[in-house]
Short mmCIF file of C-alpha atoms in Angstrom, two decimals:
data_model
loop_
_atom_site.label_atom_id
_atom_site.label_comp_id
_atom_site.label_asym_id
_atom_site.label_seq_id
_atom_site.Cartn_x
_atom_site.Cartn_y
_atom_site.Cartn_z
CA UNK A 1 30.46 89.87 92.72
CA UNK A 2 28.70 91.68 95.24
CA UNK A 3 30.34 93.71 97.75
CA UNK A 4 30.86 92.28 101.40
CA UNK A 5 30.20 93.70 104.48
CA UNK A 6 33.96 94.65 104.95
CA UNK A 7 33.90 96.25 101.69
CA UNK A 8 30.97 98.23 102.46
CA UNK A 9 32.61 99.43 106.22
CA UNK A 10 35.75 100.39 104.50
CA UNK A 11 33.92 102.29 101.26
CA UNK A 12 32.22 104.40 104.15
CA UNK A 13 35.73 104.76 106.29
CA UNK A 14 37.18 106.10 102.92
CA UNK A 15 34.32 108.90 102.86
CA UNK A 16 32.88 107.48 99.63
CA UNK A 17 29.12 108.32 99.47
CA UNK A 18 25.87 107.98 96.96
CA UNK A 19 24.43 111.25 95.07
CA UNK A 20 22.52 113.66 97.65
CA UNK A 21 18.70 113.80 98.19
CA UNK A 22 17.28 115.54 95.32
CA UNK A 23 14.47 118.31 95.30
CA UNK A 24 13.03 116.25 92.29
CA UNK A 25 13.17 113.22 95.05
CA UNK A 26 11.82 115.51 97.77
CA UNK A 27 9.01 116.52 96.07
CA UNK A 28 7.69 112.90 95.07
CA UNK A 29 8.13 111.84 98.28
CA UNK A 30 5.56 114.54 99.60
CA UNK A 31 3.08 114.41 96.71
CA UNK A 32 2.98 110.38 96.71
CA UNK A 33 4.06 109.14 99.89
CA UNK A 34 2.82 111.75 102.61
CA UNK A 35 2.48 110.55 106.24
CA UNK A 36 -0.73 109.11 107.89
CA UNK A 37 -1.57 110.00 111.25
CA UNK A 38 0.78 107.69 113.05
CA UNK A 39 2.39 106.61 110.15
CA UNK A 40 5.67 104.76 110.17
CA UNK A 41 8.46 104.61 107.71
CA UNK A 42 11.13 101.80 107.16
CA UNK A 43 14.40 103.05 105.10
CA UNK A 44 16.76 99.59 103.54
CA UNK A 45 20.53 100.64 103.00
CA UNK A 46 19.86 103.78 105.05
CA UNK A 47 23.69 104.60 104.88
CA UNK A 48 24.70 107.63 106.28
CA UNK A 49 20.94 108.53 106.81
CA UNK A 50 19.65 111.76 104.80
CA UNK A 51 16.85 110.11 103.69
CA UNK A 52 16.13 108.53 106.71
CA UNK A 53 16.42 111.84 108.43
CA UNK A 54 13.98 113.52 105.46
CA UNK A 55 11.18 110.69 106.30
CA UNK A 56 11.48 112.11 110.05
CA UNK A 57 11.19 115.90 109.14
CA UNK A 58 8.02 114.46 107.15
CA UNK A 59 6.42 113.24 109.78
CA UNK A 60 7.35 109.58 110.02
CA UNK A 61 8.49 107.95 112.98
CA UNK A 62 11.25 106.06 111.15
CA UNK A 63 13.27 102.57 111.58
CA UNK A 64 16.99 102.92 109.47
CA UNK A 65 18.47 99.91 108.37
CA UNK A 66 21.91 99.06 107.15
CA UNK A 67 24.85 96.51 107.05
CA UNK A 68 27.41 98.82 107.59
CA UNK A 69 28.49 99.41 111.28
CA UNK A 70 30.45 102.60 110.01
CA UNK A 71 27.69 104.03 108.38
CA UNK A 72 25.12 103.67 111.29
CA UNK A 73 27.91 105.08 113.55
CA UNK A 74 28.20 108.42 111.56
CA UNK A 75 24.53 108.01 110.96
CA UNK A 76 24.54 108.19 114.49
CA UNK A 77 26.75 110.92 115.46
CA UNK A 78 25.32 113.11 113.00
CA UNK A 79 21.36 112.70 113.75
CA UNK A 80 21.33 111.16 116.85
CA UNK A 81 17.88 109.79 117.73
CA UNK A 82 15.85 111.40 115.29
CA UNK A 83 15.90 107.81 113.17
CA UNK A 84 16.07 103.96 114.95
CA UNK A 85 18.95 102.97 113.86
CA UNK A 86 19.58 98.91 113.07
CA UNK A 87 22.40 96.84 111.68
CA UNK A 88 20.71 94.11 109.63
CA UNK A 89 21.18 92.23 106.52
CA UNK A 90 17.59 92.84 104.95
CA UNK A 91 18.03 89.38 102.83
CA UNK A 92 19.30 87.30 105.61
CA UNK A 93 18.73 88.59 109.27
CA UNK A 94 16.02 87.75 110.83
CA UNK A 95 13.74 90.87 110.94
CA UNK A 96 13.13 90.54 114.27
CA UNK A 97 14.00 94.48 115.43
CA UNK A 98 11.57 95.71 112.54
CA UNK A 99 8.25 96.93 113.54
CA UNK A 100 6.09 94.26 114.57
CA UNK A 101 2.87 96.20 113.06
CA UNK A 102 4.72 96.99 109.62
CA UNK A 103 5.03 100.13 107.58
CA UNK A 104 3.48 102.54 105.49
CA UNK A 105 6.31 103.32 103.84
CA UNK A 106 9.44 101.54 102.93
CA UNK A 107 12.29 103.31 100.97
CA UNK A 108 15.39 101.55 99.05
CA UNK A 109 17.71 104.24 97.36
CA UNK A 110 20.59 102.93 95.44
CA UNK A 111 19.83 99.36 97.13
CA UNK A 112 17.84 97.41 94.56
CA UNK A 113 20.63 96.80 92.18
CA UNK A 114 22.89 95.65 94.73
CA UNK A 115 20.51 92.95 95.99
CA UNK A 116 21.39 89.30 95.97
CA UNK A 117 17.44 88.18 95.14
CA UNK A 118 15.03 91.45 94.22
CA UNK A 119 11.88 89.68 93.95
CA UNK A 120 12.01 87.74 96.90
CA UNK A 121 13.38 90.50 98.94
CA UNK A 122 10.35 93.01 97.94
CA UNK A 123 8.02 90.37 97.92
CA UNK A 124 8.97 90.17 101.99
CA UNK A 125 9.04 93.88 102.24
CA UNK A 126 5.60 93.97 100.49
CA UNK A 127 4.29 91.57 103.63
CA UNK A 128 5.68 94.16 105.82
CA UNK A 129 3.38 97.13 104.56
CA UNK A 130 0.42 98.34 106.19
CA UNK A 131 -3.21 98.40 104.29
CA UNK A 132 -2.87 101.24 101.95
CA UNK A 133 1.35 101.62 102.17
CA UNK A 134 3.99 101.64 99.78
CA UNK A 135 7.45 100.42 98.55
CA UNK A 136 9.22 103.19 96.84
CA UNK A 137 12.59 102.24 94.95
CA UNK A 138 15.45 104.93 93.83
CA UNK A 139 17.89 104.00 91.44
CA UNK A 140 20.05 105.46 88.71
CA UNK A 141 19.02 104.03 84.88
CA UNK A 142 21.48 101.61 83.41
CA UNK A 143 21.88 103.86 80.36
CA UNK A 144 22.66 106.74 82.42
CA UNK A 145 25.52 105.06 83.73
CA UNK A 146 29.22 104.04 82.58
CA UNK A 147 29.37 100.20 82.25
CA UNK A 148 32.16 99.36 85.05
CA UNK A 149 29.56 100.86 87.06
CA UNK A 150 26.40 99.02 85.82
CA UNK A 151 26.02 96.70 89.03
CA UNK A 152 24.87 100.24 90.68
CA UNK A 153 21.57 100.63 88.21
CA UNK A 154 18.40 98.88 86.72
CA UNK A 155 18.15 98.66 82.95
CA UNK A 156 14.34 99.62 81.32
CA UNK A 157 13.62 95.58 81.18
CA UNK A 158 14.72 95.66 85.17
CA UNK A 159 12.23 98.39 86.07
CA UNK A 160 9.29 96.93 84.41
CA UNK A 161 10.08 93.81 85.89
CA UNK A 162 10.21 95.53 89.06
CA UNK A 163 6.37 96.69 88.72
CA UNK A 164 4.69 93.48 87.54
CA UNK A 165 4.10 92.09 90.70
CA UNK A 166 2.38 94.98 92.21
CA UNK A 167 -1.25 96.22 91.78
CA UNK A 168 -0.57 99.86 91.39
CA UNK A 169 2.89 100.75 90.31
CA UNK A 170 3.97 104.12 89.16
CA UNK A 171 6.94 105.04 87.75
CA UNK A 172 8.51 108.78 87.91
CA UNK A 173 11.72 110.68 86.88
CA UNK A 174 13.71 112.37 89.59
CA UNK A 175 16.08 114.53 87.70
CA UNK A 176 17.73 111.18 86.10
CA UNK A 177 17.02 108.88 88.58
CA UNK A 178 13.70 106.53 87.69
CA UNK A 179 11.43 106.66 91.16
CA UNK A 180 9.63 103.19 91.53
CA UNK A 181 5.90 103.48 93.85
CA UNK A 182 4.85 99.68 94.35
CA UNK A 183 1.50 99.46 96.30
CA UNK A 184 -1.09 96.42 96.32
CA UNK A 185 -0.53 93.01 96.99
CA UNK A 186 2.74 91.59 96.33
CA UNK A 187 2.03 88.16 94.12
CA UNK A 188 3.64 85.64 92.42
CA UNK A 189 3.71 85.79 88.54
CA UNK A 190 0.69 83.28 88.90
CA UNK A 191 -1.08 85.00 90.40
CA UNK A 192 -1.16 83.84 93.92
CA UNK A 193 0.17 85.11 96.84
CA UNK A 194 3.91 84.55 97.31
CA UNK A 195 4.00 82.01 99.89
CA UNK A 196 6.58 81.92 102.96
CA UNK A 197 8.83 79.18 102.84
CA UNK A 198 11.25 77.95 105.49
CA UNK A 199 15.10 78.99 104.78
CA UNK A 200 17.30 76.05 104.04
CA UNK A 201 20.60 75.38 102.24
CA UNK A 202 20.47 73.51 98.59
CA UNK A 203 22.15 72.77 95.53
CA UNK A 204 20.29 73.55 91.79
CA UNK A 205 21.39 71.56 88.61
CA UNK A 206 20.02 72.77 85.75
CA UNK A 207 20.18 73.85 82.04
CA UNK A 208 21.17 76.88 80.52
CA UNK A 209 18.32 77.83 77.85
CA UNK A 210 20.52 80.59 75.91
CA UNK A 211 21.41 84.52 75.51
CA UNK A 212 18.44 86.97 75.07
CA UNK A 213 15.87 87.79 77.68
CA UNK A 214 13.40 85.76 79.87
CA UNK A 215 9.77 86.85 79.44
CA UNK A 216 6.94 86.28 82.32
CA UNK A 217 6.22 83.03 83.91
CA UNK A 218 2.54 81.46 82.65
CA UNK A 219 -0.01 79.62 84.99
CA UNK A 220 1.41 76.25 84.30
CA UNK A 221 5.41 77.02 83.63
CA UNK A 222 8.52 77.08 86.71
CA UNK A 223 8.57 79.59 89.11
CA UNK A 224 11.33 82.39 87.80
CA UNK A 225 13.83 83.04 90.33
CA UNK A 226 16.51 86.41 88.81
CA UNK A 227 20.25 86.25 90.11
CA UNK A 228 23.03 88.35 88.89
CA UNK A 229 26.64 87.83 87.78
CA UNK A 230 29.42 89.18 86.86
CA UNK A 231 30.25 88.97 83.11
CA UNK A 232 33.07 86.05 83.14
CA UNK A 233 30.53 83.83 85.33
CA UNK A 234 28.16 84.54 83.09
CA UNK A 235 30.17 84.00 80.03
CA UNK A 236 31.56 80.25 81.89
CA UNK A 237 27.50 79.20 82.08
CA UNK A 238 26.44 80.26 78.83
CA UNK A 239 29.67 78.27 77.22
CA UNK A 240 28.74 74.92 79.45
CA UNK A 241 31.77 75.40 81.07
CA UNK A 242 30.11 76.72 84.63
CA UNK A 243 27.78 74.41 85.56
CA UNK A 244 27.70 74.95 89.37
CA UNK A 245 26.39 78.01 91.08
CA UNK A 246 27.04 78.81 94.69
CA UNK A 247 24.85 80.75 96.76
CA UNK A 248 24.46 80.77 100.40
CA UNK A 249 20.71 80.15 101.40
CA UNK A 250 19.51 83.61 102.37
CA UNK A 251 15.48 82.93 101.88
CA UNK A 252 15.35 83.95 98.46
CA UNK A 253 18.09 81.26 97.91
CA UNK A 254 16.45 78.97 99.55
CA UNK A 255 12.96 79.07 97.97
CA UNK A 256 14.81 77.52 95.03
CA UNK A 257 13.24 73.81 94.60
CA UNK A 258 13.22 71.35 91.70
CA UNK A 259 11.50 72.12 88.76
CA UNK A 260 12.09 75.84 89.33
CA UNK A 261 13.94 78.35 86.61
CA UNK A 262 16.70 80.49 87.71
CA UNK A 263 17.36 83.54 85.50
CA UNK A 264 20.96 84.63 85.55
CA UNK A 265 21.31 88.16 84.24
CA UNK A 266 24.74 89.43 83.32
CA UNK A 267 25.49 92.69 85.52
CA UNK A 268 27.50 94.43 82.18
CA UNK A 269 25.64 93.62 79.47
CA UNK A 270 22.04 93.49 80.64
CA UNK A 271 21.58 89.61 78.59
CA UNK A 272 20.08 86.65 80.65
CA UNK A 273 19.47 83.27 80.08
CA UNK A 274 17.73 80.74 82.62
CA UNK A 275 18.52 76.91 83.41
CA UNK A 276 15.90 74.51 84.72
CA UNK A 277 16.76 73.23 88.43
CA UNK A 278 17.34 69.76 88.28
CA UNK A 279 17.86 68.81 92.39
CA UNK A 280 18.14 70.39 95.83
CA UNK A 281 20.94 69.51 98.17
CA UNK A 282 21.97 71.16 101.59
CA UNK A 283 25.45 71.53 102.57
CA UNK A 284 26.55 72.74 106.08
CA UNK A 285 29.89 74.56 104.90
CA UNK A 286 32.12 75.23 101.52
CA UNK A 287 34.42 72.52 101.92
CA UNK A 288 31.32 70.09 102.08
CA UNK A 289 30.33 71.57 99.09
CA UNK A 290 33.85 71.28 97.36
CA UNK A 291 34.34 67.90 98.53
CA UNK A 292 30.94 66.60 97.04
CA UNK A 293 30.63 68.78 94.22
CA UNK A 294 33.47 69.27 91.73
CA UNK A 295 35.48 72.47 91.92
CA UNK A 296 35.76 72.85 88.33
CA UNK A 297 32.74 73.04 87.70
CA UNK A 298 31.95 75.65 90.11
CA UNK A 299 35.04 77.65 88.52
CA UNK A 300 36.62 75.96 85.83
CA UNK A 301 39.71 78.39 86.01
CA UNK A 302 40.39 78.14 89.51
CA UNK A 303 42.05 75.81 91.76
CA UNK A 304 39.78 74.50 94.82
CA UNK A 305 42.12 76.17 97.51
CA UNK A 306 41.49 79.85 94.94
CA UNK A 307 37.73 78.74 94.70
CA UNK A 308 37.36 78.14 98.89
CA UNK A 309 39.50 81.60 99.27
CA UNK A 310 36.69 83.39 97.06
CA UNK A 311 34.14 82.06 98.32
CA UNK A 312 34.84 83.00 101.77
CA UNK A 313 35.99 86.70 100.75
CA UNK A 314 32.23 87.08 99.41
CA UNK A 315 30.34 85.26 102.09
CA UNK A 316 31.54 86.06 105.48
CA UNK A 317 31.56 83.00 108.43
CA UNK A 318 27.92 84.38 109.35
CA UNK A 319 26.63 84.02 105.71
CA UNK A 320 28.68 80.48 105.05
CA UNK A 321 26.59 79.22 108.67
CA UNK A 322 23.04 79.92 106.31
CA UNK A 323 24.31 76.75 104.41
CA UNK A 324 25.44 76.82 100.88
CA UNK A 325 24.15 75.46 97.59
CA UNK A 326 25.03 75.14 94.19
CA UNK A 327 23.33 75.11 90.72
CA UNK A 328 23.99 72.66 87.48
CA UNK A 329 23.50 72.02 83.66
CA UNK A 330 22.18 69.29 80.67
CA UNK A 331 21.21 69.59 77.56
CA UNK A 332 17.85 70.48 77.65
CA UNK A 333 17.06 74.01 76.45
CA UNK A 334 14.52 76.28 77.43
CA UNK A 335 13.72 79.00 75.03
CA UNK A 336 14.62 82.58 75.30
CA UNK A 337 12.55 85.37 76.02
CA UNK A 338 12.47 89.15 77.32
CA UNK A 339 13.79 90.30 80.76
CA UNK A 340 10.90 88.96 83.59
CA UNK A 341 8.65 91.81 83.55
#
């Protein structure tokens, strides 16, 4: 599961903090991403702000964004103004505070991986960039990393898939870490610009197509959209006995429609398999959803009241007021191909 905001405030409050700036990660920054004359730079998951900071002493003027109100406040108290500093949920919020004009640059360190919907989210950022700007994305290498802490990284299948969508991608080492430069348009796997669609809650009832990896969508074949889970959830859909996934409908959530494929990859072991959405249906709250959808089939080995009580520790009151929606199976199969590239 992904980690809430509390969880977040608290890992700061406890002094926990990601790997420092690199010289490696210095470096590409100026050789790749130098500063135009006005140029402005837009840092997701900012924390406690060093790179944010480094953008500044490049020559950015720089807007810092994170969920955490503890982080911002050290980020704060150590920098002071140097950075804008803004408390927003980069999947959900609306982006109102952000630059009006967009970006040339827009950093995510150690934030991809932890991202309910990465497509969606980067195809948004990608709307955000000025002519000629760039998405850069820092992450440690799923093989680099111990596997209880493989929700923090982006296997070789994840990275490529990271780079399809782009017109000129580059990808560069930075002593371990793999350092993602996205520039061009930001499309679809059609082809076509990825189109803005109005957030709504829904429910998804589809098919789960087997183990292996999901290869890229063809003109013709359901949009692909990628969630994570953790490995019991994943193991409860690929067995049939999960047939209901809840989300809340963030706007990558809620681009889901009919027809579409959702790709669930498991967050240990790096498999995925994809179900066919069947139907769409909003829900204002979570005991809506429990009291027209069936509980066990959301979590067969919980009870409804355990089901409502983890639901609500993952998706704060804020989150739960998006609207949730859940996801289904038949017996239809899809089949299997390579992680979406």
């Amino acid at each position: 599961m992904f980690p809430t905001q509390d969880e977040w405030d608290q890992s700061y409050a406890d002094g926990r903090r990601f790997s420092p700036l690199g010289d490696r990660e210095r470096s590409l920054l100026a050789a790749h991403v130098p500063p135009p004359v006005g140029g402005r730079a837009l840092d997701i998951g900012c924390g406690v702000g060093e790179l944010a900071v480094h953008l500044s002493t490049m020559g950015y003027a720089v807007d810092a964004v994170d969920w955490s109100a503890t982080a911002l406040a050290e980020a704060t108290a150590q920098h002071g103004t140097a950075v804008r500093w803004l408390r927003l949920d980069i999947e959900s919020d609306e982006g109102t505070p952000l630059d009006a004009d967009g970006y040339d640059l827009i950093t995510l360190r150690f934030v991809v991986p932890l991202l309910h919907s990465r497509d969606r989210t980067l195809r948004a950022l990608g709307r955000r960039l000025r002519p000629g700007g760039a998405v850069v994305v820092i992450t440690p290498r799923a093989a680099d990393i111990p596997a209880e802490r493989r929700r923090v990284a982006l296997d070789e299948g994840e990275l490529a898939q990271l780079q399809t969508e782009w017109a000129s991608p580059a990808l560069h080492d930075a002593d371990g870490l793999a350092f993602v430069i996205l520039r061009g348009p930001c499309r679809t796997r059609t082809g076509t610009t990825a189109p803005q669609r109005r957030p709504e809650a829904a429910g998804a009832q589809g098919t789960p197509s087997g183990s292996g990896s999901v290869g890229p969508t063809a003109p013709g074949s359901p949009r692909q959209h990628h969630f994570s889970l953790l490995a019991p959830y994943y193991r409860q859909v690929e067995s049939g006995r999960k047939t209901v996934e809840v989300r809340v409908a963030t706007p990558g959530k809620a681009a889901v429609e009919a027809g579409d494929a959702i790709v669930f990859h498991d967050r240990d072991s790096g498999r995925a398999l994809d179900i066919v959405v069947k139907r769409a249906t909003p829900y204002t709250s979570f005991e809506e959803l429990l009291d027209a959808e069936e509980p066990a089939c959301i979590d067969p080995d919980a009870s409804r009241e355990e089901l409502l009580s983890k639901l609500r520790s993952i998706y704060p009151p804020d989150k739960e007021a998006l609207g949730p929606w859940p996801s289904s199976s038949t017996t239809a199969r899809r089949s299997p191909a390579a992680p979406c590239r």
